[in-house]
Amino acid sequence: MACPPGGEVSIHSEIPSGCGMGSSTADVVAAIRAVERSCGLRLSRREVSELACRAETASDPLAYGCTPVLFAQRHARVLRRWSGTFPPVILVGCRLPGGPVDTLELAARDYSAGERRECAEMLRDLERGVSERNAALLGRAATRSALLNQARLPKPELPELLRISRETGGAGVQIAHSGTVCAVVLDATRPRAAHRAREARAALDAMGLQRTIDHVWNGA
């Protein structure tokens, strides 16, 4: 099937831009797939990711859906793929103060030897968290990542978020490295998980933080 001579893509999205929820990647991947269908093509997930990266310098692994992958965002390459699924978690989300972040203006920074060692430890936590479906290890990896990012795009509220996670029995805290969204991560299989999530939500509300989502992720 020959490609049409031209066209117009109209995108409607409820994802706010510049807050770290992947709005630009979602838009780009949606546009690529729309053109792909209109031309009768069948692009691989790698090809979609490469086109998205060329369009915006870096890209999330959105083309891979819910598959757990270690993804080189500026090279559109899957470094590692896991056959399992993420453990069931509850994400109690909020948005931290501050304006939108222009990801295209964020310079890539080298990691020190100590930071590289910390990344290796995070990867081990992540691998075990997926293979064992262990939310505690997944949350620990997310927290270590959030702490490491303080040297690049610091979140002054992070210590308070960590306190809320501890006091509500959370597994850790997840933050956007290139935005303002974050979430308290709770193990959905623990007793009274829904109650713990409500406690975390109340504590975040008390901080005056804007709500984003409360999402139960079953790992599928």
mmCIF file with all atom_site columns, C-alpha atoms in Angstrom:
data_model
loop_
_atom_site.group_PDB
_atom_site.id
_atom_site.type_symbol
_atom_site.label_atom_id
_atom_site.label_alt_id
_atom_site.label_comp_id
_atom_site.label_asym_id
_atom_site.label_entity_id
_atom_site.label_seq_id
_atom_site.pdbx_PDB_ins_code
_atom_site.Cartn_x
_atom_site.Cartn_y
_atom_site.Cartn_z
_atom_site.occupancy
_atom_site.B_iso_or_equiv
_atom_site.pdbx_formal_charge
_atom_site.auth_seq_id
_atom_site.auth_comp_id
_atom_site.auth_asym_id
_atom_site.auth_atom_id
_atom_site.pdbx_PDB_model_num
ATOM 1   C CA . MET A 1 1   ? 0.000  0.000   0.000  1.00 0.00 ? 1   MET A CA 1
ATOM 2   C CA . ALA A 1 2   ? 1.386  3.374   -1.029 1.00 0.00 ? 2   ALA A CA 1
ATOM 3   C CA . CYS A 1 3   ? 1.582  6.163   1.511  1.00 0.00 ? 3   CYS A CA 1
ATOM 4   C CA . PRO A 1 4   ? -0.896 9.027   1.023  1.00 0.00 ? 4   PRO A CA 1
ATOM 5   C CA . PRO A 1 5   ? 0.654  12.259  -0.326 1.00 0.00 ? 5   PRO A CA 1
ATOM 6   C CA . GLY A 1 6   ? 0.134  14.072  2.966  1.00 0.00 ? 6   GLY A CA 1
ATOM 7   C CA . GLY A 1 7   ? -2.184 14.585  5.883  1.00 0.00 ? 7   GLY A CA 1
ATOM 8   C CA . GLU A 1 8   ? -2.833 16.240  9.184  1.00 0.00 ? 8   GLU A CA 1
ATOM 9   C CA . VAL A 1 9   ? -2.438 14.704  12.642 1.00 0.00 ? 9   VAL A CA 1
ATOM 10  C CA . SER A 1 10  ? -4.601 16.034  15.462 1.00 0.00 ? 10  SER A CA 1
ATOM 11  C CA . ILE A 1 11  ? -3.675 14.950  18.982 1.00 0.00 ? 11  ILE A CA 1
ATOM 12  C CA . HIS A 1 12  ? -5.903 15.332  22.026 1.00 0.00 ? 12  HIS A CA 1
ATOM 13  C CA . SER A 1 13  ? -4.298 14.481  25.365 1.00 0.00 ? 13  SER A CA 1
ATOM 14  C CA . GLU A 1 14  ? -5.073 15.004  29.026 1.00 0.00 ? 14  GLU A CA 1
ATOM 15  C CA . ILE A 1 15  ? -1.426 14.482  30.028 1.00 0.00 ? 15  ILE A CA 1
ATOM 16  C CA . PRO A 1 16  ? 0.019  17.812  31.216 1.00 0.00 ? 16  PRO A CA 1
ATOM 17  C CA . SER A 1 17  ? 3.258  18.803  29.522 1.00 0.00 ? 17  SER A CA 1
ATOM 18  C CA . GLY A 1 18  ? 6.515  19.398  31.342 1.00 0.00 ? 18  GLY A CA 1
ATOM 19  C CA . CYS A 1 19  ? 5.636  17.562  34.556 1.00 0.00 ? 19  CYS A CA 1
ATOM 20  C CA . GLY A 1 20  ? 7.378  14.259  33.824 1.00 0.00 ? 20  GLY A CA 1
ATOM 21  C CA . MET A 1 21  ? 4.415  12.105  32.816 1.00 0.00 ? 21  MET A CA 1
ATOM 22  C CA . GLY A 1 22  ? 5.720  11.413  29.324 1.00 0.00 ? 22  GLY A CA 1
ATOM 23  C CA . SER A 1 23  ? 3.369  13.735  27.452 1.00 0.00 ? 23  SER A CA 1
ATOM 24  C CA . SER A 1 24  ? 5.831  14.413  24.621 1.00 0.00 ? 24  SER A CA 1
ATOM 25  C CA . THR A 1 25  ? 6.679  10.736  24.140 1.00 0.00 ? 25  THR A CA 1
ATOM 26  C CA . ALA A 1 26  ? 2.994  9.814   24.163 1.00 0.00 ? 26  ALA A CA 1
ATOM 27  C CA . ASP A 1 27  ? 2.282  12.446  21.509 1.00 0.00 ? 27  ASP A CA 1
ATOM 28  C CA . VAL A 1 28  ? 5.218  11.428  19.323 1.00 0.00 ? 28  VAL A CA 1
ATOM 29  C CA . VAL A 1 29  ? 4.555  7.683   19.553 1.00 0.00 ? 29  VAL A CA 1
ATOM 30  C CA . ALA A 1 30  ? 0.843  8.251   18.819 1.00 0.00 ? 30  ALA A CA 1
ATOM 31  C CA . ALA A 1 31  ? 1.746  10.339  15.754 1.00 0.00 ? 31  ALA A CA 1
ATOM 32  C CA . ILE A 1 32  ? 4.206  7.694   14.520 1.00 0.00 ? 32  ILE A CA 1
ATOM 33  C CA . ARG A 1 33  ? 1.628  4.935   14.877 1.00 0.00 ? 33  ARG A CA 1
ATOM 34  C CA . ALA A 1 34  ? -1.034 7.033   13.144 1.00 0.00 ? 34  ALA A CA 1
ATOM 35  C CA . VAL A 1 35  ? 1.249  7.565   10.132 1.00 0.00 ? 35  VAL A CA 1
ATOM 36  C CA . GLU A 1 36  ? 2.278  3.908   10.252 1.00 0.00 ? 36  GLU A CA 1
ATOM 37  C CA . ARG A 1 37  ? -1.328 2.783   9.953  1.00 0.00 ? 37  ARG A CA 1
ATOM 38  C CA . SER A 1 38  ? -2.211 5.301   7.274  1.00 0.00 ? 38  SER A CA 1
ATOM 39  C CA . CYS A 1 39  ? 0.700  4.015   5.166  1.00 0.00 ? 39  CYS A CA 1
ATOM 40  C CA . GLY A 1 40  ? -0.042 0.357   5.836  1.00 0.00 ? 40  GLY A CA 1
ATOM 41  C CA . LEU A 1 41  ? 3.337  -0.185  7.491  1.00 0.00 ? 41  LEU A CA 1
ATOM 42  C CA . ARG A 1 42  ? 4.365  -2.518  10.295 1.00 0.00 ? 42  ARG A CA 1
ATOM 43  C CA . LEU A 1 43  ? 7.095  -0.915  12.373 1.00 0.00 ? 43  LEU A CA 1
ATOM 44  C CA . SER A 1 44  ? 8.838  -2.775  15.165 1.00 0.00 ? 44  SER A CA 1
ATOM 45  C CA . ARG A 1 45  ? 8.823  -1.368  18.670 1.00 0.00 ? 45  ARG A CA 1
ATOM 46  C CA . ARG A 1 46  ? 12.502 -0.588  18.236 1.00 0.00 ? 46  ARG A CA 1
ATOM 47  C CA . GLU A 1 47  ? 11.818 1.355   15.043 1.00 0.00 ? 47  GLU A CA 1
ATOM 48  C CA . VAL A 1 48  ? 9.032  3.339   16.725 1.00 0.00 ? 48  VAL A CA 1
ATOM 49  C CA . SER A 1 49  ? 11.373 4.135   19.626 1.00 0.00 ? 49  SER A CA 1
ATOM 50  C CA . GLU A 1 50  ? 14.176 5.214   17.292 1.00 0.00 ? 50  GLU A CA 1
ATOM 51  C CA . LEU A 1 51  ? 11.864 7.566   15.390 1.00 0.00 ? 51  LEU A CA 1
ATOM 52  C CA . ALA A 1 52  ? 10.570 9.005   18.665 1.00 0.00 ? 52  ALA A CA 1
ATOM 53  C CA . CYS A 1 53  ? 14.128 9.581   19.875 1.00 0.00 ? 53  CYS A CA 1
ATOM 54  C CA . ARG A 1 54  ? 15.059 11.316  16.622 1.00 0.00 ? 54  ARG A CA 1
ATOM 55  C CA . ALA A 1 55  ? 12.035 13.571  17.016 1.00 0.00 ? 55  ALA A CA 1
ATOM 56  C CA . GLU A 1 56  ? 12.733 14.679  20.594 1.00 0.00 ? 56  GLU A CA 1
ATOM 57  C CA . THR A 1 57  ? 16.351 13.753  21.447 1.00 0.00 ? 57  THR A CA 1
ATOM 58  C CA . ALA A 1 58  ? 15.271 11.248  24.117 1.00 0.00 ? 58  ALA A CA 1
ATOM 59  C CA . SER A 1 59  ? 12.283 8.978   24.550 1.00 0.00 ? 59  SER A CA 1
ATOM 60  C CA . ASP A 1 60  ? 10.579 6.839   27.169 1.00 0.00 ? 60  ASP A CA 1
ATOM 61  C CA . PRO A 1 61  ? 10.106 3.117   26.348 1.00 0.00 ? 61  PRO A CA 1
ATOM 62  C CA . LEU A 1 62  ? 6.398  3.716   25.704 1.00 0.00 ? 62  LEU A CA 1
ATOM 63  C CA . ALA A 1 63  ? 6.448  1.627   22.517 1.00 0.00 ? 63  ALA A CA 1
ATOM 64  C CA . TYR A 1 64  ? 7.180  -1.423  24.699 1.00 0.00 ? 64  TYR A CA 1
ATOM 65  C CA . GLY A 1 65  ? 3.984  -1.044  26.684 1.00 0.00 ? 65  GLY A CA 1
ATOM 66  C CA . CYS A 1 66  ? 4.019  -2.728  30.097 1.00 0.00 ? 66  CYS A CA 1
ATOM 67  C CA . THR A 1 67  ? 7.041  -4.930  29.359 1.00 0.00 ? 67  THR A CA 1
ATOM 68  C CA . PRO A 1 68  ? 9.730  -4.373  32.039 1.00 0.00 ? 68  PRO A CA 1
ATOM 69  C CA . VAL A 1 69  ? 12.804 -3.075  30.216 1.00 0.00 ? 69  VAL A CA 1
ATOM 70  C CA . LEU A 1 70  ? 16.005 -1.215  30.988 1.00 0.00 ? 70  LEU A CA 1
ATOM 71  C CA . PHE A 1 71  ? 15.970 1.472   28.321 1.00 0.00 ? 71  PHE A CA 1
ATOM 72  C CA . ALA A 1 72  ? 18.661 3.846   27.054 1.00 0.00 ? 72  ALA A CA 1
ATOM 73  C CA . GLN A 1 73  ? 16.468 6.896   26.548 1.00 0.00 ? 73  GLN A CA 1
ATOM 74  C CA . ARG A 1 74  ? 18.861 8.919   24.385 1.00 0.00 ? 74  ARG A CA 1
ATOM 75  C CA . HIS A 1 75  ? 19.722 5.968   22.145 1.00 0.00 ? 75  HIS A CA 1
ATOM 76  C CA . ALA A 1 76  ? 16.313 4.222   21.931 1.00 0.00 ? 76  ALA A CA 1
ATOM 77  C CA . ARG A 1 77  ? 17.865 0.890   22.864 1.00 0.00 ? 77  ARG A CA 1
ATOM 78  C CA . VAL A 1 78  ? 16.635 -1.812  25.194 1.00 0.00 ? 78  VAL A CA 1
ATOM 79  C CA . LEU A 1 79  ? 19.611 -2.743  27.345 1.00 0.00 ? 79  LEU A CA 1
ATOM 80  C CA . ARG A 1 80  ? 17.795 -5.458  29.235 1.00 0.00 ? 80  ARG A CA 1
ATOM 81  C CA . ARG A 1 81  ? 14.369 -7.057  29.076 1.00 0.00 ? 81  ARG A CA 1
ATOM 82  C CA . TRP A 1 82  ? 12.709 -9.153  31.765 1.00 0.00 ? 82  TRP A CA 1
ATOM 83  C CA . SER A 1 83  ? 10.250 -11.956 31.101 1.00 0.00 ? 83  SER A CA 1
ATOM 84  C CA . GLY A 1 84  ? 8.306  -11.341 34.308 1.00 0.00 ? 84  GLY A CA 1
ATOM 85  C CA . THR A 1 85  ? 5.963  -8.519  35.262 1.00 0.00 ? 85  THR A CA 1
ATOM 86  C CA . PHE A 1 86  ? 6.140  -5.757  37.817 1.00 0.00 ? 86  PHE A CA 1
ATOM 87  C CA . PRO A 1 87  ? 4.737  -6.598  41.272 1.00 0.00 ? 87  PRO A CA 1
ATOM 88  C CA . PRO A 1 88  ? 1.280  -5.282  42.238 1.00 0.00 ? 88  PRO A CA 1
ATOM 89  C CA . VAL A 1 89  ? 1.566  -1.785  43.717 1.00 0.00 ? 89  VAL A CA 1
ATOM 90  C CA . ILE A 1 90  ? -0.596 1.192   44.586 1.00 0.00 ? 90  ILE A CA 1
ATOM 91  C CA . LEU A 1 91  ? 0.687  4.559   43.382 1.00 0.00 ? 91  LEU A CA 1
ATOM 92  C CA . VAL A 1 92  ? -0.550 7.587   45.316 1.00 0.00 ? 92  VAL A CA 1
ATOM 93  C CA . GLY A 1 93  ? 0.449  10.432  43.063 1.00 0.00 ? 93  GLY A CA 1
ATOM 94  C CA . CYS A 1 94  ? 0.915  14.167  43.399 1.00 0.00 ? 94  CYS A CA 1
ATOM 95  C CA . ARG A 1 95  ? 2.588  17.078  41.684 1.00 0.00 ? 95  ARG A CA 1
ATOM 96  C CA . LEU A 1 96  ? 5.301  19.052  43.413 1.00 0.00 ? 96  LEU A CA 1
ATOM 97  C CA . PRO A 1 97  ? 5.573  22.850  43.223 1.00 0.00 ? 97  PRO A CA 1
ATOM 98  C CA . GLY A 1 98  ? 7.417  24.350  40.303 1.00 0.00 ? 98  GLY A CA 1
ATOM 99  C CA . GLY A 1 99  ? 6.900  25.114  36.671 1.00 0.00 ? 99  GLY A CA 1
ATOM 100 C CA . PRO A 1 100 ? 7.121  22.709  33.747 1.00 0.00 ? 100 PRO A CA 1
ATOM 101 C CA . VAL A 1 101 ? 10.494 21.239  32.843 1.00 0.00 ? 101 VAL A CA 1
ATOM 102 C CA . ASP A 1 102 ? 11.754 21.549  29.275 1.00 0.00 ? 102 ASP A CA 1
ATOM 103 C CA . THR A 1 103 ? 13.367 18.156  28.778 1.00 0.00 ? 103 THR A CA 1
ATOM 104 C CA . LEU A 1 104 ? 15.058 19.250  25.553 1.00 0.00 ? 104 LEU A CA 1
ATOM 105 C CA . GLU A 1 105 ? 16.999 21.823  27.574 1.00 0.00 ? 105 GLU A CA 1
ATOM 106 C CA . LEU A 1 106 ? 18.242 19.266  30.117 1.00 0.00 ? 106 LEU A CA 1
ATOM 107 C CA . ALA A 1 107 ? 21.865 18.471  29.412 1.00 0.00 ? 107 ALA A CA 1
ATOM 108 C CA . ALA A 1 108 ? 23.077 14.901  29.732 1.00 0.00 ? 108 ALA A CA 1
ATOM 109 C CA . ARG A 1 109 ? 25.464 14.712  32.670 1.00 0.00 ? 109 ARG A CA 1
ATOM 110 C CA . ASP A 1 110 ? 28.118 12.122  33.379 1.00 0.00 ? 110 ASP A CA 1
ATOM 111 C CA . TYR A 1 111 ? 27.846 9.988   36.496 1.00 0.00 ? 111 TYR A CA 1
ATOM 112 C CA . SER A 1 112 ? 30.657 9.682   38.981 1.00 0.00 ? 112 SER A CA 1
ATOM 113 C CA . ALA A 1 113 ? 32.158 6.316   39.888 1.00 0.00 ? 113 ALA A CA 1
ATOM 114 C CA . GLY A 1 114 ? 30.121 6.318   43.115 1.00 0.00 ? 114 GLY A CA 1
ATOM 115 C CA . GLU A 1 115 ? 26.924 7.129   41.249 1.00 0.00 ? 115 GLU A CA 1
ATOM 116 C CA . ARG A 1 116 ? 27.589 4.338   38.772 1.00 0.00 ? 116 ARG A CA 1
ATOM 117 C CA . ARG A 1 117 ? 27.975 1.887   41.648 1.00 0.00 ? 117 ARG A CA 1
ATOM 118 C CA . GLU A 1 118 ? 24.684 3.116   43.071 1.00 0.00 ? 118 GLU A CA 1
ATOM 119 C CA . CYS A 1 119 ? 23.037 2.593   39.668 1.00 0.00 ? 119 CYS A CA 1
ATOM 120 C CA . ALA A 1 120 ? 24.328 -0.980  39.643 1.00 0.00 ? 120 ALA A CA 1
ATOM 121 C CA . GLU A 1 121 ? 22.814 -1.579  43.087 1.00 0.00 ? 121 GLU A CA 1
ATOM 122 C CA . MET A 1 122 ? 19.515 -0.102  41.885 1.00 0.00 ? 122 MET A CA 1
ATOM 123 C CA . LEU A 1 123 ? 19.549 -2.431  38.904 1.00 0.00 ? 123 LEU A CA 1
ATOM 124 C CA . ARG A 1 124 ? 20.028 -5.430  41.173 1.00 0.00 ? 124 ARG A CA 1
ATOM 125 C CA . ASP A 1 125 ? 17.054 -4.319  43.288 1.00 0.00 ? 125 ASP A CA 1
ATOM 126 C CA . LEU A 1 126 ? 14.985 -3.837  40.147 1.00 0.00 ? 126 LEU A CA 1
ATOM 127 C CA . GLU A 1 127 ? 15.912 -7.227  38.699 1.00 0.00 ? 127 GLU A CA 1
ATOM 128 C CA . ARG A 1 128 ? 14.979 -9.009  41.904 1.00 0.00 ? 128 ARG A CA 1
ATOM 129 C CA . GLY A 1 129 ? 11.863 -6.895  42.306 1.00 0.00 ? 129 GLY A CA 1
ATOM 130 C CA . VAL A 1 130 ? 10.608 -8.046  38.906 1.00 0.00 ? 130 VAL A CA 1
ATOM 131 C CA . SER A 1 131 ? 11.775 -11.681 39.068 1.00 0.00 ? 131 SER A CA 1
ATOM 132 C CA . GLU A 1 132 ? 10.425 -12.156 42.615 1.00 0.00 ? 132 GLU A CA 1
ATOM 133 C CA . ARG A 1 133 ? 7.446  -9.796  42.131 1.00 0.00 ? 133 ARG A CA 1
ATOM 134 C CA . ASN A 1 134 ? 8.656  -8.000  45.240 1.00 0.00 ? 134 ASN A CA 1
ATOM 135 C CA . ALA A 1 135 ? 7.181  -4.508  45.691 1.00 0.00 ? 135 ALA A CA 1
ATOM 136 C CA . ALA A 1 136 ? 9.589  -3.683  48.543 1.00 0.00 ? 136 ALA A CA 1
ATOM 137 C CA . LEU A 1 137 ? 12.594 -4.101  46.235 1.00 0.00 ? 137 LEU A CA 1
ATOM 138 C CA . LEU A 1 138 ? 10.887 -2.166  43.454 1.00 0.00 ? 138 LEU A CA 1
ATOM 139 C CA . GLY A 1 139 ? 10.130 0.673   45.862 1.00 0.00 ? 139 GLY A CA 1
ATOM 140 C CA . ARG A 1 140 ? 13.693 0.646   47.168 1.00 0.00 ? 140 ARG A CA 1
ATOM 141 C CA . ALA A 1 141 ? 15.055 0.960   43.628 1.00 0.00 ? 141 ALA A CA 1
ATOM 142 C CA . ALA A 1 142 ? 12.686 3.875   42.945 1.00 0.00 ? 142 ALA A CA 1
ATOM 143 C CA . THR A 1 143 ? 13.716 5.613   46.167 1.00 0.00 ? 143 THR A CA 1
ATOM 144 C CA . ARG A 1 144 ? 17.420 5.224   45.448 1.00 0.00 ? 144 ARG A CA 1
ATOM 145 C CA . SER A 1 145 ? 16.812 6.670   42.004 1.00 0.00 ? 145 SER A CA 1
ATOM 146 C CA . ALA A 1 146 ? 14.941 9.631   43.496 1.00 0.00 ? 146 ALA A CA 1
ATOM 147 C CA . LEU A 1 147 ? 17.770 10.321  45.943 1.00 0.00 ? 147 LEU A CA 1
ATOM 148 C CA . LEU A 1 148 ? 20.390 10.076  43.203 1.00 0.00 ? 148 LEU A CA 1
ATOM 149 C CA . ASN A 1 149 ? 18.479 12.594  41.104 1.00 0.00 ? 149 ASN A CA 1
ATOM 150 C CA . GLN A 1 150 ? 18.643 15.199  43.884 1.00 0.00 ? 150 GLN A CA 1
ATOM 151 C CA . ALA A 1 151 ? 22.027 16.278  42.522 1.00 0.00 ? 151 ALA A CA 1
ATOM 152 C CA . ARG A 1 152 ? 20.460 17.030  39.136 1.00 0.00 ? 152 ARG A CA 1
ATOM 153 C CA . LEU A 1 153 ? 16.880 18.192  39.519 1.00 0.00 ? 153 LEU A CA 1
ATOM 154 C CA . PRO A 1 154 ? 16.410 18.459  43.302 1.00 0.00 ? 154 PRO A CA 1
ATOM 155 C CA . LYS A 1 155 ? 13.018 18.121  44.944 1.00 0.00 ? 155 LYS A CA 1
ATOM 156 C CA . PRO A 1 156 ? 13.039 19.978  48.306 1.00 0.00 ? 156 PRO A CA 1
ATOM 157 C CA . GLU A 1 157 ? 9.933  18.032  49.368 1.00 0.00 ? 157 GLU A CA 1
ATOM 158 C CA . LEU A 1 158 ? 11.588 14.619  48.979 1.00 0.00 ? 158 LEU A CA 1
ATOM 159 C CA . PRO A 1 159 ? 12.507 14.157  52.685 1.00 0.00 ? 159 PRO A CA 1
ATOM 160 C CA . GLU A 1 160 ? 8.880  14.800  53.660 1.00 0.00 ? 160 GLU A CA 1
ATOM 161 C CA . LEU A 1 161 ? 7.653  12.380  51.000 1.00 0.00 ? 161 LEU A CA 1
ATOM 162 C CA . LEU A 1 162 ? 10.014 9.727   52.329 1.00 0.00 ? 162 LEU A CA 1
ATOM 163 C CA . ARG A 1 163 ? 8.649  10.312  55.834 1.00 0.00 ? 163 ARG A CA 1
ATOM 164 C CA . ILE A 1 164 ? 5.092  9.807   54.585 1.00 0.00 ? 164 ILE A CA 1
ATOM 165 C CA . SER A 1 165 ? 6.140  6.593   52.851 1.00 0.00 ? 165 SER A CA 1
ATOM 166 C CA . ARG A 1 166 ? 7.720  5.254   56.051 1.00 0.00 ? 166 ARG A CA 1
ATOM 167 C CA . GLU A 1 167 ? 4.788  6.215   58.270 1.00 0.00 ? 167 GLU A CA 1
ATOM 168 C CA . THR A 1 168 ? 2.200  4.656   55.959 1.00 0.00 ? 168 THR A CA 1
ATOM 169 C CA . GLY A 1 169 ? 4.160  1.450   55.368 1.00 0.00 ? 169 GLY A CA 1
ATOM 170 C CA . GLY A 1 170 ? 5.046  2.388   51.814 1.00 0.00 ? 170 GLY A CA 1
ATOM 171 C CA . ALA A 1 171 ? 7.638  0.605   49.717 1.00 0.00 ? 171 ALA A CA 1
ATOM 172 C CA . GLY A 1 172 ? 9.242  3.867   48.664 1.00 0.00 ? 172 GLY A CA 1
ATOM 173 C CA . VAL A 1 173 ? 8.868  6.994   46.592 1.00 0.00 ? 173 VAL A CA 1
ATOM 174 C CA . GLN A 1 174 ? 8.946  7.434   42.824 1.00 0.00 ? 174 GLN A CA 1
ATOM 175 C CA . ILE A 1 175 ? 9.770  10.808  41.264 1.00 0.00 ? 175 ILE A CA 1
ATOM 176 C CA . ALA A 1 176 ? 10.014 12.134  37.709 1.00 0.00 ? 176 ALA A CA 1
ATOM 177 C CA . HIS A 1 177 ? 13.637 12.833  36.825 1.00 0.00 ? 177 HIS A CA 1
ATOM 178 C CA . SER A 1 178 ? 12.525 15.416  34.284 1.00 0.00 ? 178 SER A CA 1
ATOM 179 C CA . GLY A 1 179 ? 9.403  16.888  35.843 1.00 0.00 ? 179 GLY A CA 1
ATOM 180 C CA . THR A 1 180 ? 7.422  17.543  38.993 1.00 0.00 ? 180 THR A CA 1
ATOM 181 C CA . VAL A 1 181 ? 5.261  14.456  39.519 1.00 0.00 ? 181 VAL A CA 1
ATOM 182 C CA . CYS A 1 182 ? 5.907  11.852  42.163 1.00 0.00 ? 182 CYS A CA 1
ATOM 183 C CA . ALA A 1 183 ? 4.124  9.037   43.954 1.00 0.00 ? 183 ALA A CA 1
ATOM 184 C CA . VAL A 1 184 ? 4.237  7.092   47.182 1.00 0.00 ? 184 VAL A CA 1
ATOM 185 C CA . VAL A 1 185 ? 4.588  3.414   46.238 1.00 0.00 ? 185 VAL A CA 1
ATOM 186 C CA . LEU A 1 186 ? 2.727  0.848   48.331 1.00 0.00 ? 186 LEU A CA 1
ATOM 187 C CA . ASP A 1 187 ? 2.691  -2.948  48.146 1.00 0.00 ? 187 ASP A CA 1
ATOM 188 C CA . ALA A 1 188 ? -0.843 -3.804  46.968 1.00 0.00 ? 188 ALA A CA 1
ATOM 189 C CA . THR A 1 189 ? -0.617 -7.298  48.481 1.00 0.00 ? 189 THR A CA 1
ATOM 190 C CA . ARG A 1 190 ? 0.025  -6.142  52.052 1.00 0.00 ? 190 ARG A CA 1
ATOM 191 C CA . PRO A 1 191 ? -2.816 -6.217  54.597 1.00 0.00 ? 191 PRO A CA 1
ATOM 192 C CA . ARG A 1 192 ? -4.867 -2.999  54.737 1.00 0.00 ? 192 ARG A CA 1
ATOM 193 C CA . ALA A 1 193 ? -3.137 -1.708  51.592 1.00 0.00 ? 193 ALA A CA 1
ATOM 194 C CA . ALA A 1 194 ? -6.154 0.423   50.628 1.00 0.00 ? 194 ALA A CA 1
ATOM 195 C CA . HIS A 1 195 ? -6.212 1.984   54.091 1.00 0.00 ? 195 HIS A CA 1
ATOM 196 C CA . ARG A 1 196 ? -2.487 2.751   53.899 1.00 0.00 ? 196 ARG A CA 1
ATOM 197 C CA . ALA A 1 197 ? -3.056 4.400   50.519 1.00 0.00 ? 197 ALA A CA 1
ATOM 198 C CA . ARG A 1 198 ? -5.776 6.609   52.011 1.00 0.00 ? 198 ARG A CA 1
ATOM 199 C CA . GLU A 1 199 ? -3.409 7.616   54.812 1.00 0.00 ? 199 GLU A CA 1
ATOM 200 C CA . ALA A 1 200 ? -0.731 8.506   52.278 1.00 0.00 ? 200 ALA A CA 1
ATOM 201 C CA . ARG A 1 201 ? -3.230 10.519  50.265 1.00 0.00 ? 201 ARG A CA 1
ATOM 202 C CA . ALA A 1 202 ? -4.352 12.438  53.368 1.00 0.00 ? 202 ALA A CA 1
ATOM 203 C CA . ALA A 1 203 ? -0.728 13.230  54.255 1.00 0.00 ? 203 ALA A CA 1
ATOM 204 C CA . LEU A 1 204 ? 0.019  14.486  50.737 1.00 0.00 ? 204 LEU A CA 1
ATOM 205 C CA . ASP A 1 205 ? -3.151 16.590  50.792 1.00 0.00 ? 205 ASP A CA 1
ATOM 206 C CA . ALA A 1 206 ? -2.040 18.061  54.121 1.00 0.00 ? 206 ALA A CA 1
ATOM 207 C CA . MET A 1 207 ? 1.161  19.219  52.413 1.00 0.00 ? 207 MET A CA 1
ATOM 208 C CA . GLY A 1 208 ? -1.000 21.117  49.937 1.00 0.00 ? 208 GLY A CA 1
ATOM 209 C CA . LEU A 1 209 ? 0.260  19.134  46.961 1.00 0.00 ? 209 LEU A CA 1
ATOM 210 C CA . GLN A 1 210 ? -1.800 18.904  43.803 1.00 0.00 ? 210 GLN A CA 1
ATOM 211 C CA . ARG A 1 211 ? -3.276 15.467  43.200 1.00 0.00 ? 211 ARG A CA 1
ATOM 212 C CA . THR A 1 212 ? -2.466 13.481  40.078 1.00 0.00 ? 212 THR A CA 1
ATOM 213 C CA . ILE A 1 213 ? -3.556 9.846   40.328 1.00 0.00 ? 213 ILE A CA 1
ATOM 214 C CA . ASP A 1 214 ? -4.251 7.067   42.761 1.00 0.00 ? 214 ASP A CA 1
ATOM 215 C CA . HIS A 1 215 ? -3.575 3.989   40.662 1.00 0.00 ? 215 HIS A CA 1
ATOM 216 C CA . VAL A 1 216 ? -3.612 0.281   41.470 1.00 0.00 ? 216 VAL A CA 1
ATOM 217 C CA . TRP A 1 217 ? -1.076 -1.433  39.246 1.00 0.00 ? 217 TRP A CA 1
ATOM 218 C CA . ASN A 1 218 ? -1.536 -5.204  39.123 1.00 0.00 ? 218 ASN A CA 1
ATOM 219 C CA . GLY A 1 219 ? 1.702  -5.789  37.237 1.00 0.00 ? 219 GLY A CA 1
ATOM 220 C CA . ALA A 1 220 ? 0.033  -7.081  34.070 1.00 0.00 ? 220 ALA A CA 1
#
